[in-house]
CSV table of C-alpha atoms in Angstrom, one decimal:
chain,number,residue,atom,x,y,z
U,1,MET,CA,-39.7,24.3,16.0
U,2,SER,CA,-35.9,23.8,16.2
U,3,CYS,CA,-33.5,23.4,19.0
U,4,GLN,CA,-30.0,25.0,19.2
U,5,PRO,CA,-28.0,23.5,22.1
U,6,SER,CA,-25.2,25.3,24.0
U,7,CYS,CA,-25.6,28.7,22.3
U,8,PHE,CA,-26.4,32.3,23.1
U,9,THR,CA,-27.4,35.4,21.1
U,10,GLY,CA,-25.1,38.2,20.0
U,11,SER,CA,-27.1,40.8,22.0
U,12,GLU,CA,-26.7,38.7,25.2
U,13,LEU,CA,-23.0,38.5,24.7
U,14,CYS,CA,-22.7,42.3,24.0
U,15,GLY,CA,-24.8,43.0,27.1
U,16,TRP,CA,-22.6,40.8,29.3
U,17,LEU,CA,-19.4,42.4,28.0
U,18,LEU,CA,-20.9,45.9,28.6
U,19,ARG,CA,-21.7,45.0,32.2
U,20,ASN,CA,-18.6,43.1,33.1
U,21,THR,CA,-15.8,44.8,31.2
U,22,ASP,CA,-14.6,48.4,30.7
U,23,ALA,CA,-16.5,48.8,27.4
U,24,GLU,CA,-18.0,52.3,27.2
U,25,ASP,CA,-20.9,51.5,25.0
U,26,ALA,CA,-22.6,48.7,23.1
U,27,GLN,CA,-20.6,49.4,19.9
U,28,GLU,CA,-17.3,48.8,21.8
U,29,ALA,CA,-18.7,45.7,23.4
U,30,CYS,CA,-19.7,44.4,20.0
U,31,HIS,CA,-16.1,45.1,18.7
U,32,VAL,CA,-14.6,43.2,21.6
U,33,ALA,CA,-16.9,40.2,20.9
U,34,SER,CA,-15.9,40.4,17.2
U,35,MET,CA,-12.3,40.3,18.1
U,36,LEU,CA,-12.9,37.1,20.2
U,37,ALA,CA,-14.7,35.6,17.2
U,38,ALA,CA,-11.9,36.6,14.8
U,39,HIS,CA,-9.4,34.8,16.9
U,40,GLY,CA,-11.5,31.6,17.2
U,41,TYR,CA,-12.8,31.7,20.7
U,42,ILE,CA,-16.4,32.3,19.7
U,43,ILE,CA,-18.0,30.7,16.6
U,44,PRO,CA,-21.2,31.5,14.7
U,45,VAL,CA,-23.9,28.8,14.6
U,46,GLU,CA,-24.8,29.8,11.0
U,47,GLY,CA,-22.8,31.6,8.3
U,48,THR,CA,-19.1,31.8,7.6
U,49,ALA,CA,-18.3,35.3,8.9
U,50,LEU,CA,-16.2,35.3,12.1
U,51,ILE,CA,-17.9,38.4,13.5
U,52,VAL,CA,-20.5,39.1,16.2
U,53,ARG,CA,-23.6,41.2,15.6
U,54,ASN,CA,-25.6,42.8,18.3
U,55,ASP,CA,-28.8,41.0,17.4
U,56,SER,CA,-30.6,37.6,17.9
U,57,SER,CA,-28.1,35.5,15.8
U,58,TYR,CA,-26.7,32.5,17.6
U,59,TYR,CA,-23.1,31.8,18.7
U,60,ARG,CA,-21.2,29.2,20.7
U,61,PHE,CA,-18.0,29.0,22.7
U,62,GLN,CA,-15.2,27.1,21.1
U,63,THR,CA,-14.0,24.0,22.9
U,64,PRO,CA,-10.7,24.6,24.7
U,65,CYS,CA,-8.9,21.8,22.8
U,66,LEU,CA,-9.5,23.8,19.5
U,67,TRP,CA,-8.3,27.2,20.8
U,68,PRO,CA,-5.6,28.9,18.7
U,69,SER,CA,-3.2,28.7,21.6
U,70,LYS,CA,-3.4,24.9,21.6
U,71,SER,CA,-3.3,24.5,17.8
U,72,PRO,CA,-0.1,23.6,15.9
U,73,ASP,CA,1.8,26.4,14.0
U,74,ARG,CA,1.2,24.7,10.7
U,75,LEU,CA,-1.8,22.4,10.0
U,76,ASP,CA,-1.4,19.5,7.7
U,77,ASN,CA,-3.5,19.3,4.5
U,78,THR,CA,-4.3,15.7,5.4
U,79,ASP,CA,-6.4,16.8,8.4
U,80,TYR,CA,-8.4,19.2,6.3
U,81,ALA,CA,-8.9,16.5,3.6
U,82,VAL,CA,-10.1,14.1,6.3
U,83,TYR,CA,-12.6,16.7,7.6
U,84,LEU,CA,-14.0,17.5,4.1
U,85,CYS,CA,-14.2,13.8,3.2
U,86,LYS,CA,-16.1,13.2,6.5
U,87,ARG,CA,-18.5,16.0,5.7
U,88,THR,CA,-19.4,14.3,2.5
U,89,LEU,CA,-20.0,11.0,4.2
U,90,LEU,CA,-22.4,12.4,6.9
U,91,ASN,CA,-25.8,14.0,6.5
U,92,LYS,CA,-25.6,15.7,3.1
U,93,GLN,CA,-28.6,18.0,3.5
U,94,ARG,CA,-27.3,19.5,6.7
U,95,LEU,CA,-23.5,19.3,6.0
U,96,GLU,CA,-23.4,20.0,2.3
U,97,LEU,CA,-20.0,21.5,1.2
U,98,ALA,CA,-19.8,25.0,0.1
U,99,ASN,CA,-18.4,25.9,-3.4
U,100,TYR,CA,-14.9,26.8,-2.1
U,101,GLU,CA,-14.8,23.7,0.1
U,102,ALA,CA,-15.7,21.4,-2.9
U,103,GLU,CA,-12.9,23.1,-4.9
U,104,ASN,CA,-10.5,22.5,-2.0
U,105,LEU,CA,-11.5,18.9,-1.7
U,106,ALA,CA,-10.9,18.3,-5.5
U,107,ARG,CA,-7.5,20.0,-5.3
U,108,LEU,CA,-6.5,18.0,-2.2
U,109,GLN,CA,-7.7,14.8,-3.9
U,110,ARG,CA,-5.3,15.5,-6.8
U,111,LEU,CA,-2.5,16.6,-4.4
U,112,LEU,CA,-2.8,13.7,-2.0
U,113,SER,CA,-3.8,11.0,-4.4
U,114,HIS,CA,-0.9,8.8,-3.3
U,115,LYS,CA,-2.5,8.4,0.2
U,116,TRP,CA,-6.2,9.1,-0.5
U,117,GLU,CA,-7.2,5.6,0.4
U,118,PHE,CA,-5.8,6.2,3.9
U,119,ILE,CA,-7.6,9.5,4.1
U,120,TYR,CA,-10.9,8.0,3.1
U,121,LEU,CA,-10.6,5.2,5.6
U,122,GLN,CA,-9.8,7.6,8.4
U,123,ALA,CA,-12.8,9.8,7.5
U,124,GLU,CA,-15.1,6.8,7.4
U,125,ALA,CA,-13.9,5.8,10.9
U,126,GLU,CA,-14.5,9.3,12.3
U,127,ALA,CA,-17.9,9.4,10.7
U,128,LYS,CA,-18.8,6.1,12.4
U,129,VAL,CA,-17.8,7.5,15.8
U,130,ASP,CA,-19.8,10.7,15.2
U,131,ARG,CA,-22.9,8.8,14.3
U,132,LYS,CA,-22.8,7.1,17.7
U,133,LEU,CA,-23.1,10.4,19.5
U,134,GLU,CA,-26.4,11.9,20.6
U,135,ARG,CA,-28.0,14.3,18.1
U,136,LEU,CA,-27.5,17.5,20.2
U,137,GLU,CA,-24.0,16.6,21.1
U,138,ARG,CA,-23.2,15.9,17.5
U,139,MET,CA,-24.6,19.3,16.4
U,140,VAL,CA,-22.3,21.1,18.9
U,141,LEU,CA,-19.2,19.0,17.9
U,142,GLU,CA,-19.8,19.6,14.2
U,143,SER,CA,-20.3,23.4,14.7
U,144,GLN,CA,-17.1,23.7,16.7
U,145,GLU,CA,-15.1,21.7,14.2
U,146,ARG,CA,-16.5,23.8,11.4
U,147,GLY,CA,-15.6,27.0,13.2
U,148,PHE,CA,-12.0,25.7,13.7
U,149,TRP,CA,-11.6,25.2,9.9
U,150,LEU,CA,-13.3,28.6,9.2
U,151,LEU,CA,-10.4,30.1,11.1
U,152,TYR,CA,-7.6,28.2,9.5
U,153,ARG,CA,-9.1,27.5,6.0
U,154,PRO,CA,-11.3,30.6,5.5
U,155,PRO,CA,-13.4,31.2,2.4
U,156,PRO,CA,-11.9,33.4,-0.3
U,157,GLY,CA,-11.8,37.1,0.5
U,158,ALA,CA,-12.0,36.7,4.3
U,159,VAL,CA,-9.5,38.5,6.5
U,160,VAL,CA,-7.9,36.0,9.0
U,161,ALA,CA,-6.6,37.4,12.3
U,162,THR,CA,-4.2,34.5,12.6
U,163,GLU,CA,-2.3,35.3,9.4
U,164,VAL,CA,-2.7,39.1,9.1
U,165,ASP,CA,-1.2,41.5,11.5
U,166,MET,CA,-4.1,43.8,12.4
U,167,ARG,CA,-1.8,46.7,13.3
U,168,LYS,CA,-0.1,46.6,9.9
U,169,LEU,CA,-3.5,46.3,8.3
U,170,CYS,CA,-4.8,49.4,10.1
U,171,ARG,CA,-1.6,51.3,9.2
U,172,ALA,CA,-2.1,50.4,5.5
U,173,LYS,CA,-5.6,51.8,5.5
U,174,ARG,CA,-4.5,55.2,6.9
U,175,PRO,CA,-4.3,58.0,4.3
U,176,LYS,CA,-0.8,58.6,3.3
U,177,LYS,CA,0.7,62.1,3.7
U,178,VAL,CA,1.4,63.9,0.5
U,179,ALA,CA,5.0,65.1,0.2
U,180,THR,CA,5.3,68.9,0.3
U,181,ARG,CA,8.8,69.0,-0.9
U,182,PRO,CA,9.6,69.1,-4.7
U,183,ALA,CA,10.9,65.9,-6.3
U,184,THR,CA,14.4,67.2,-6.6
U,185,PHE,CA,14.8,68.4,-3.0
U,186,PRO,CA,18.1,67.0,-1.6
U,187,ILE,CA,17.9,65.2,1.7
U,188,PRO,CA,20.9,65.1,4.2
U,189,SER,CA,22.1,61.7,3.1
U,190,GLY,CA,22.7,63.0,-0.5
U,191,ARG,CA,19.9,61.0,-2.1
U,192,LEU,CA,16.9,62.4,-3.9
U,193,SER,CA,13.4,62.2,-2.7
U,194,PRO,CA,11.6,59.0,-3.8
U,195,VAL,CA,8.6,61.1,-5.0
U,196,GLU,CA,8.7,61.0,-8.8
U,197,PRO,CA,6.2,62.6,-11.2
U,198,CYS,CA,4.4,59.8,-13.2
U,199,GLU,CA,2.2,60.1,-16.2
U,200,PRO,CA,-1.1,58.3,-16.3
U,201,ALA,CA,0.0,56.0,-19.1
U,202,ALA,CA,3.3,55.1,-17.4
U,203,LYS,CA,1.5,54.5,-14.2
U,204,ALA,CA,-0.9,52.2,-15.9
U,205,ASP,CA,2.0,50.3,-17.5
U,206,LYS,CA,3.6,49.9,-14.0
U,207,LEU,CA,0.3,48.6,-12.6
U,208,ARG,CA,0.0,46.1,-15.4
U,209,GLN,CA,3.5,44.8,-14.8
U,210,ALA,CA,2.7,44.5,-11.1
U,211,LEU,CA,-0.4,42.5,-11.9
U,212,ALA,CA,1.5,40.2,-14.2
U,213,ARG,CA,4.3,39.6,-11.6
U,214,ARG,CA,3.6,36.5,-9.5
U,215,ARG,CA,4.0,36.6,-5.8
U,216,VAL,CA,4.2,33.2,-4.1
U,217,LYS,CA,4.8,32.8,-0.5
U,218,VAL,CA,7.9,30.7,0.4
U,219,SER,CA,5.8,28.6,2.8
U,220,LYS,CA,3.3,27.7,0.0
U,221,ALA,CA,6.1,26.9,-2.4
U,222,ALA,CA,7.9,24.7,0.2
U,223,GLU,CA,4.6,23.0,1.0
U,224,SER,CA,4.0,22.2,-2.7
U,225,ALA,CA,7.5,20.9,-3.0
U,226,ILE,CA,7.2,18.6,0.0
U,227,CYS,CA,3.8,17.3,-1.2
U,228,TYR,CA,5.4,16.6,-4.7
U,229,TYR,CA,8.3,14.7,-3.2
U,230,GLN,CA,6.0,12.7,-0.9
U,231,GLN,CA,3.8,11.8,-3.8
U,232,TYR,CA,6.6,10.7,-6.1
U,233,ALA,CA,8.9,9.2,-3.5
U,234,GLU,CA,8.1,5.6,-4.5
U,235,PHE,CA,8.0,6.2,-8.2
U,236,ASP,CA,10.9,8.5,-9.2
U,237,ALA,CA,14.4,7.0,-9.4
U,238,PHE,CA,15.9,10.5,-9.0
U,239,ILE,CA,14.4,10.9,-5.6
U,240,GLY,CA,15.4,7.4,-4.6
U,241,GLY,CA,12.4,5.2,-5.1
U,242,GLY,CA,10.6,3.4,-8.0
U,243,LEU,CA,13.4,1.0,-8.6
U,244,PRO,CA,12.4,-2.6,-9.4
U,245,ASP,CA,14.2,-5.4,-7.7
U,246,GLN,CA,17.8,-6.1,-9.0
U,247,SER,CA,17.8,-2.8,-10.9
U,248,GLN,CA,20.5,-0.2,-10.5
U,249,ASN,CA,19.8,3.5,-10.1
U,250,PRO,CA,20.4,5.1,-13.5
U,251,TRP,CA,21.4,8.4,-11.9
U,252,VAL,CA,24.2,6.6,-10.0
U,253,SER,CA,25.4,3.8,-12.3
U,254,ASP,CA,24.9,5.6,-15.8
U,255,SER,CA,23.1,2.5,-17.0
U,256,ALA,CA,20.1,2.7,-19.3
U,257,ASP,CA,18.6,-0.6,-18.3
U,258,TYR,CA,16.0,1.1,-16.1
U,259,TRP,CA,14.9,3.5,-18.8
U,260,GLU,CA,14.6,0.6,-21.2
U,261,SER,CA,12.4,-1.3,-18.8
U,262,GLU,CA,10.2,1.7,-18.3
U,263,ARG,CA,9.4,1.7,-22.1
U,264,ARG,CA,8.1,-1.8,-22.1
U,265,THR,CA,4.4,-2.3,-22.7
U,266,ARG,CA,4.2,-5.9,-21.4
U,267,ASP,CA,4.3,-7.0,-17.8
U,268,VAL,CA,3.7,-3.5,-16.5
U,269,PRO,CA,4.3,-3.4,-12.7
U,270,ALA,CA,1.7,-2.1,-10.3
U,271,ARG,CA,3.7,1.0,-9.4
U,272,ARG,CA,3.5,2.2,-13.1
U,273,VAL,CA,-0.2,1.6,-13.2
U,274,LYS,CA,-0.7,3.4,-9.9
U,275,ARG,CA,1.3,6.4,-11.2
U,276,TRP,CA,-1.2,6.8,-14.1
U,277,GLY,CA,-3.8,8.0,-11.5
U,278,PHE,CA,-1.8,11.1,-10.7
U,279,SER,CA,-2.7,13.0,-13.9
U,280,ILE,CA,-3.5,12.5,-17.6
U,281,HIS,CA,0.0,13.7,-18.4
U,282,GLU,CA,1.5,10.7,-16.5
U,283,LEU,CA,-0.9,8.4,-18.3
U,284,LEU,CA,-0.1,9.6,-21.8
U,285,ARG,CA,3.6,9.9,-21.1
U,286,ASP,CA,3.9,6.2,-20.4
U,287,PRO,CA,3.7,4.1,-23.7
U,288,ALA,CA,1.9,1.3,-21.8
U,289,GLY,CA,-0.5,3.7,-20.2
U,290,ARG,CA,-1.4,5.3,-23.6
U,291,GLN,CA,-1.9,1.8,-25.1
U,292,GLU,CA,-4.3,0.8,-22.3
U,293,PHE,CA,-6.1,4.1,-22.4
U,294,GLU,CA,-6.6,3.6,-26.1
U,295,LYS,CA,-8.1,0.1,-25.5
U,296,TRP,CA,-10.5,1.6,-23.0
U,297,LEU,CA,-11.5,4.4,-25.4
U,298,LEU,CA,-12.3,1.8,-28.1
U,299,LYS,CA,-14.8,0.3,-25.7
U,300,GLU,CA,-16.2,3.7,-25.0
U,301,VAL,CA,-16.4,4.5,-28.7
U,302,SER,CA,-14.3,7.6,-28.3
U,303,ALA,CA,-10.8,6.5,-29.5
U,304,GLU,CA,-10.9,9.2,-32.2
U,305,ASN,CA,-10.1,11.8,-29.6
U,306,LEU,CA,-6.8,10.2,-28.6
U,307,ALA,CA,-6.0,9.5,-32.3
U,308,PHE,CA,-6.6,13.2,-33.2
U,309,TRP,CA,-4.4,14.4,-30.3
U,310,GLU,CA,-1.6,12.0,-31.2
U,311,ALA,CA,-1.7,13.1,-34.9
U,312,CYS,CA,-1.5,16.8,-33.8
U,313,GLN,CA,1.5,15.9,-31.6
U,314,ARG,CA,3.3,14.2,-34.5
U,315,LEU,CA,2.5,17.1,-36.8
U,316,ARG,CA,4.4,19.5,-34.5
U,317,HIS,CA,7.6,17.5,-35.1
U,318,ALA,CA,7.0,16.5,-38.8
U,319,PRO,CA,9.5,17.6,-41.5
U,320,ALA,CA,8.6,20.8,-43.3
U,321,SER,CA,8.2,19.0,-46.6
U,322,GLN,CA,5.4,16.8,-45.2
U,323,VAL,CA,3.5,19.4,-43.2
U,324,HIS,CA,1.0,20.3,-46.0
U,325,LYS,CA,0.2,16.6,-46.7
U,326,GLU,CA,-0.2,15.7,-43.0
U,327,VAL,CA,-2.4,18.8,-42.4
U,328,ASN,CA,-4.8,17.7,-45.2
U,329,ARG,CA,-4.8,14.2,-44.0
U,330,ILE,CA,-5.7,15.1,-40.4
U,331,TYR,CA,-8.4,17.5,-41.6
U,332,ASP,CA,-10.0,15.0,-43.9
U,333,THR,CA,-9.9,12.3,-41.2
U,334,PHE,CA,-11.1,14.1,-38.2
U,335,LEU,CA,-12.5,17.6,-39.0
U,336,GLY,CA,-13.7,17.6,-42.6
U,337,PRO,CA,-17.3,17.4,-43.7
U,338,ASP,CA,-16.7,13.8,-44.9
U,339,ALA,CA,-14.4,12.8,-42.1
U,340,THR,CA,-14.0,9.1,-41.4
U,341,GLU,CA,-13.4,9.6,-37.7
U,342,PRO,CA,-15.0,12.9,-36.8
U,343,VAL,CA,-14.2,14.4,-33.4
U,344,ASN,CA,-16.6,16.5,-31.4
U,345,VAL,CA,-15.4,20.1,-31.3
U,346,ALA,CA,-17.3,23.3,-30.6
U,347,GLY,CA,-18.6,25.5,-33.4
U,348,PRO,CA,-16.3,28.5,-32.9
U,349,VAL,CA,-13.3,26.2,-32.7
U,350,ALA,CA,-14.2,24.4,-35.9
U,351,GLU,CA,-14.7,27.7,-37.6
U,352,ALA,CA,-11.3,29.0,-36.5
U,353,VAL,CA,-9.7,25.8,-37.9
U,354,ARG,CA,-11.5,26.2,-41.3
U,355,LYS,CA,-10.3,29.8,-41.6
U,356,ARG,CA,-6.7,28.8,-41.0
U,357,MET,CA,-7.0,25.9,-43.4
U,358,SER,CA,-8.4,28.2,-46.1
U,359,SER,CA,-5.6,30.8,-45.7
U,360,ALA,CA,-2.9,28.2,-45.8
U,361,THR,CA,-1.2,27.0,-49.0
U,362,ALA,CA,1.3,24.3,-49.9
U,363,ALA,CA,4.2,26.8,-49.6
U,364,SER,CA,2.9,28.2,-46.3
U,365,ALA,CA,1.5,25.2,-44.5
U,366,ASP,CA,0.7,25.9,-40.9
U,367,ARG,CA,1.7,23.0,-38.6
U,368,TYR,CA,-0.3,24.7,-35.7
U,369,ALA,CA,-3.6,25.0,-37.6
U,370,PHE,CA,-5.3,22.5,-35.3
U,371,GLU,CA,-4.0,24.1,-32.0
U,372,ALA,CA,-7.4,25.3,-30.8
U,373,ALA,CA,-9.1,22.0,-31.7
U,374,GLU,CA,-6.2,20.0,-30.1
U,375,GLU,CA,-6.6,21.9,-26.8
U,376,HIS,CA,-10.3,21.5,-26.9
U,377,ILE,CA,-10.1,17.7,-27.4
U,378,PHE,CA,-7.4,17.4,-24.7
U,379,GLN,CA,-9.5,19.2,-22.2
U,380,LEU,CA,-12.4,17.0,-23.1
U,381,MET,CA,-10.3,13.9,-22.4
U,382,LYS,CA,-8.9,15.3,-19.2
U,383,SER,CA,-12.3,16.3,-17.7
U,384,ASP,CA,-14.4,13.5,-18.9
U,385,SER,CA,-12.7,10.4,-20.3
U,386,TYR,CA,-9.7,10.3,-17.9
U,387,GLY,CA,-11.9,10.5,-14.8
U,388,ARG,CA,-14.2,7.7,-16.0
U,389,PHE,CA,-11.1,5.7,-16.9
U,390,LEU,CA,-9.8,5.9,-13.3
U,391,ARG,CA,-13.2,4.9,-11.9
U,392,SER,CA,-13.7,2.0,-14.4
U,393,GLU,CA,-13.4,-1.7,-13.7
U,394,PHE,CA,-10.8,-1.8,-16.5
U,395,TYR,CA,-8.3,0.3,-14.5
U,396,ARG,CA,-9.0,-1.7,-11.3
U,397,GLN,CA,-8.2,-4.9,-13.1
U,398,LEU,CA,-5.0,-3.5,-14.5
U,399,LEU,CA,-4.0,-2.4,-11.0
U,400,ALA,CA,-4.9,-5.8,-9.5
U,401,SER,CA,-3.1,-7.7,-12.2
U,402,GLY,CA,0.0,-5.7,-11.7
U,403,LYS,CA,-0.1,-6.5,-7.9
U,404,LYS,CA,-0.6,-10.2,-8.7
U,405,LYS,CA,2.3,-10.3,-11.0
U,406,LEU,CA,4.5,-8.6,-8.4
U,407,SER,CA,3.5,-11.1,-5.7
U,408,SER,CA,4.0,-14.1,-8.0
U,409,LYS,CA,7.5,-12.7,-8.9
U,410,LYS,CA,8.3,-12.4,-5.2
U,411,GLN,CA,7.1,-16.0,-4.7
U,412,GLN,CA,9.3,-17.2,-7.6
U,413,ARG,CA,12.3,-15.4,-6.2
U,414,LEU,CA,11.6,-16.9,-2.7
U,415,SER,CA,11.2,-20.4,-4.2
U,416,SER,CA,14.4,-20.0,-6.3
U,417,SER,CA,16.3,-18.8,-3.3
U,418,ASP,CA,15.0,-21.8,-1.3
U,419,ALA,CA,15.9,-24.1,-4.1
U,420,ALA,CA,19.4,-22.6,-4.3
U,421,THR,CA,19.7,-22.9,-0.5
U,422,ASN,CA,18.6,-26.6,-0.7
U,423,ALA,CA,21.1,-27.2,-3.6
U,424,VAL,CA,23.9,-25.7,-1.5
U,425,ASN,CA,22.9,-27.8,1.5
U,426,VAL,CA,22.8,-31.0,-0.7
U,427,ASN,CA,26.2,-30.1,-2.3
U,428,THR,CA,27.6,-29.5,1.2
U,429,ALA,CA,26.2,-32.8,2.5
U,430,SER,CA,27.5,-34.7,-0.6
U,431,ALA,CA,30.9,-33.1,-0.3
U,432,ALA,CA,31.0,-34.1,3.4
U,433,ALA,CA,30.0,-37.6,2.6
U,434,ALA,CA,32.6,-37.9,-0.1
U,435,ARG,CA,35.2,-36.5,2.2
U,436,ARG,CA,34.3,-39.1,4.9
U,437,SER,CA,34.3,-41.9,2.3
U,438,ARG,CA,37.7,-40.8,1.0
U,439,ASP,CA,39.0,-40.7,4.5
U,440,ALA,CA,37.6,-44.2,5.1
U,441,GLY,CA,39.1,-45.4,1.9
U,442,THR,CA,42.5,-44.1,2.9
U,443,VAL,CA,42.4,-45.8,6.2
U,444,ASP,CA,41.5,-49.1,4.5
U,445,ALA,CA,44.3,-48.6,2.1
U,446,VAL,CA,46.8,-48.2,5.0
U,447,THR,CA,45.4,-50.9,7.3
U,448,ILE,CA,44.8,-53.6,4.7
U,449,PRO,CA,48.5,-53.8,3.5
U,450,GLY,CA,49.5,-53.6,7.2
U,451,ALA,CA,47.3,-56.6,7.9
U,452,GLU,CA,48.8,-58.5,4.9
U,453,MET,CA,52.3,-57.7,6.1
U,454,THR,CA,51.4,-59.0,9.5
U,455,ASP,CA,49.9,-62.1,8.0
U,456,ALA,CA,53.0,-62.6,5.9
U,457,ALA,CA,55.3,-62.1,8.9
U,458,ASN,CA,53.3,-64.6,10.9
């Protein structure tokens, strides 16, 4: 036995519309109900399709505060991330994320990593508020919130009424009229008819070119650019942030001091350590990050992956006279049957590397012989080692030590500024005392001879 609060069946809704509207039959009433669901005013209790069926399936009315007329024009990704994060914190058996929602959550976590802590705290607070509600009231609220995001973040392949003009969609599905005029028939404006004879092969080539051409909406591109600048605002000197204290902007002053400080591997500030969490590319691009990542891999007994990847990177830029020697050294060290530091690559990848090694000679050494193995090892580090590195206590200690050094430096600057202020105050006081004593000495020098002259006159 189960209880569904505040709901009705699709047959009841279609019957009510048939009695109280101008619908001619049950099919038209079901179509009207489906249009109400497509625009977010009626939500299904189960399933993700925003349609109404004339059967015993359950539906609910959407709460007025979540109507499309009261929703903003553009929803922030932060709200959607808070909703998905809250779903993972609540009852997992009843509110388990779908596959596309889990992919969206992972993508948003990478995109909004600079403020993910704030998102998690907000989701945790909302989850605590939801747990205090009654069970039936909580069921209705979760269903209405889920219906709202089904409308604005639909599953792949769903047609959304809020983004697609239904009239244009209907016109696009109508069969097009075939031109009865020949291709060379002149029209009044002097131009030729756009109808052109096309061979099947040429048409296939045009379709392949159309598939290869990327079509990105301006809104999506602008949203990605805004998210990028928000993420790197405090780290990139070109945007205006990421400058340590008493450091000039290199894009303004043409000074290389900032770039030299970014290459240091000692006393790494917390902002650089925090930037390593954006992606594995940021981690490996920073010399200090690569060094710390190598230390952690040594503890995990997988440092040979990073060593192999670095050797392949050096091989790409090695002189032509040293390519053959370097290729043999890398193969004997990492991929050969008697390798001293063997790396774990798939069988087909290893076989492809062996074929390229066997066909290469000293005169025709291939510096890209390990390209497939290098890509395989990099993906392995990206999907496995890098994620565990960010979740490890080792990375947390690096982040905490950078924050402690930053706070200690601030205290030293404050103490030095206080000492300088005290020194200035002491110098000012001593100067004032010296001035008073000098003035007093001058008076004595004037009055004492006057007193002697007076005594002599007497």
